[in-house]
Amino acid sequence: MQPAGSFQAPAKEAANKPASQANTLFQADIEPAQNEVAEAELRRNIKKDDFLAMGVVGQFNNGFIVTQLGRDFFLVDQHASDERFNYESLQESLILQAQPLIR
């Protein structure tokens, strides 16, 4: 078993692979029986209310907030979140008055 966070195949396993695959990283070992479970995980969505329940774990690359919700971790784009917040605030507070067209 590989240590957590290790993505390179051990030398023994790499020796048994064809040369074209010996240095390949991130090879998924999902059994066909697990396809539905994996696809369901990829289809999951979070709602705006979920952000209230998220715990902040830290910051990544000076632009992402690492959060945790239950067993799941999420990367939240700080810039996109700020833009979304500003846009929604402006939508709530701005009252547009239509101007008639010049004839």
Tab-separated table of C-alpha atoms in Angstrom:
chain	number	residue	atom	x	y	z
A	1	MET	CA	0.000	0.000	0.000
A	2	GLN	CA	1.266	3.469	-0.874
A	3	PRO	CA	1.461	6.264	1.681
A	4	ALA	CA	-1.295	8.867	1.492
A	5	GLY	CA	-0.529	11.529	-1.098
A	6	SER	CA	1.856	9.309	-3.078
A	7	PHE	CA	0.874	8.989	-6.730
A	8	GLN	CA	3.861	7.217	-8.279
A	9	ALA	CA	3.731	3.494	-8.782
A	10	PRO	CA	6.283	1.580	-6.717
A	11	ALA	CA	9.243	0.273	-8.732
A	12	LYS	CA	8.051	-3.340	-8.456
A	13	GLU	CA	4.637	-2.502	-9.949
A	14	ALA	CA	6.145	-0.203	-12.575
A	15	ALA	CA	8.424	-3.025	-13.753
A	16	ASN	CA	5.386	-5.183	-14.552
A	17	LYS	CA	3.728	-2.489	-16.683
A	18	PRO	CA	4.365	-1.862	-20.375
A	19	ALA	CA	6.974	0.827	-21.056
A	20	SER	CA	4.270	3.257	-22.188
A	21	GLN	CA	2.599	3.043	-18.756
A	22	ALA	CA	5.644	2.693	-16.500
A	23	ASN	CA	5.865	6.439	-15.702
A	24	THR	CA	2.162	7.283	-15.952
A	25	LEU	CA	0.694	9.038	-12.898
A	26	PHE	CA	-2.877	9.118	-11.570
A	27	GLN	CA	-4.120	5.782	-12.859
A	28	ALA	CA	-7.571	5.146	-11.403
A	29	ASP	CA	-8.279	1.684	-10.065
A	30	ILE	CA	-12.083	1.889	-10.071
A	31	GLU	CA	-13.776	-1.425	-10.564
A	32	PRO	CA	-16.709	-1.455	-13.019
A	33	ALA	CA	-19.016	-2.260	-10.104
A	34	GLN	CA	-17.987	1.040	-8.489
A	35	ASN	CA	-18.667	3.220	-11.556
A	36	GLU	CA	-22.107	4.289	-10.354
A	37	VAL	CA	-20.754	5.287	-6.940
A	38	ALA	CA	-17.910	7.277	-8.537
A	39	GLU	CA	-20.271	9.011	-10.964
A	40	ALA	CA	-22.655	9.900	-8.127
A	41	GLU	CA	-19.743	11.522	-6.257
A	42	LEU	CA	-18.894	13.624	-9.312
A	43	ARG	CA	-22.512	14.773	-9.700
A	44	ARG	CA	-22.776	16.097	-6.146
A	45	ASN	CA	-23.608	19.773	-5.786
A	46	ILE	CA	-23.335	22.081	-2.840
A	47	LYS	CA	-25.900	24.741	-2.004
A	48	LYS	CA	-25.352	28.259	-0.773
A	49	ASP	CA	-26.569	27.221	2.697
A	50	ASP	CA	-23.807	24.590	2.869
A	51	PHE	CA	-21.217	27.362	3.156
A	52	LEU	CA	-22.549	28.216	6.615
A	53	ALA	CA	-21.776	24.684	7.795
A	54	MET	CA	-18.293	24.548	6.226
A	55	GLY	CA	-15.243	24.828	8.407
A	56	VAL	CA	-12.189	26.705	7.152
A	57	VAL	CA	-9.115	24.482	7.057
A	58	GLY	CA	-6.679	26.940	5.525
A	59	GLN	CA	-5.604	28.758	2.405
A	60	PHE	CA	-3.993	27.375	-0.735
A	61	ASN	CA	-1.886	29.240	-3.284
A	62	ASN	CA	-2.964	32.666	-1.942
A	63	GLY	CA	-6.196	32.414	-3.902
A	64	PHE	CA	-8.224	29.501	-2.578
A	65	ILE	CA	-9.827	28.783	0.776
A	66	VAL	CA	-9.693	25.128	1.813
A	67	THR	CA	-12.927	24.179	3.543
A	68	GLN	CA	-14.395	21.017	4.997
A	69	LEU	CA	-18.006	19.900	5.051
A	70	GLY	CA	-18.416	16.559	6.780
A	71	ARG	CA	-15.827	14.211	5.250
A	72	ASP	CA	-15.466	16.297	2.075
A	73	PHE	CA	-12.942	19.028	1.333
A	74	PHE	CA	-13.548	21.906	-1.063
A	75	LEU	CA	-11.377	24.574	-2.659
A	76	VAL	CA	-13.233	27.882	-2.804
A	77	ASP	CA	-11.907	30.458	-5.272
A	78	GLN	CA	-11.573	33.650	-3.227
A	79	HIS	CA	-11.739	36.000	-6.223
A	80	ALA	CA	-14.802	34.319	-7.723
A	81	SER	CA	-16.519	34.273	-4.314
A	82	ASP	CA	-15.867	37.990	-3.852
A	83	GLU	CA	-17.173	38.782	-7.347
A	84	ARG	CA	-20.295	36.715	-6.723
A	85	PHE	CA	-20.903	38.415	-3.370
A	86	ASN	CA	-20.507	41.899	-4.920
A	87	TYR	CA	-22.779	41.002	-7.838
A	88	GLU	CA	-25.536	39.649	-5.594
A	89	SER	CA	-25.277	42.640	-3.236
A	90	LEU	CA	-25.550	45.012	-6.169
A	91	GLN	CA	-28.555	43.132	-7.536
A	92	GLU	CA	-30.357	43.444	-4.207
A	93	SER	CA	-29.641	47.125	-3.642
A	94	LEU	CA	-29.701	48.600	-7.155
A	95	ILE	CA	-32.937	49.976	-8.540
A	96	LEU	CA	-32.792	50.642	-12.245
A	97	GLN	CA	-35.030	53.226	-13.773
A	98	ALA	CA	-35.756	52.746	-17.438
A	99	GLN	CA	-35.041	55.669	-19.710
A	100	PRO	CA	-37.346	56.214	-22.659
A	101	LEU	CA	-35.734	55.999	-26.062
A	102	ILE	CA	-35.244	59.207	-28.024
A	103	ARG	CA	-37.588	59.463	-30.991
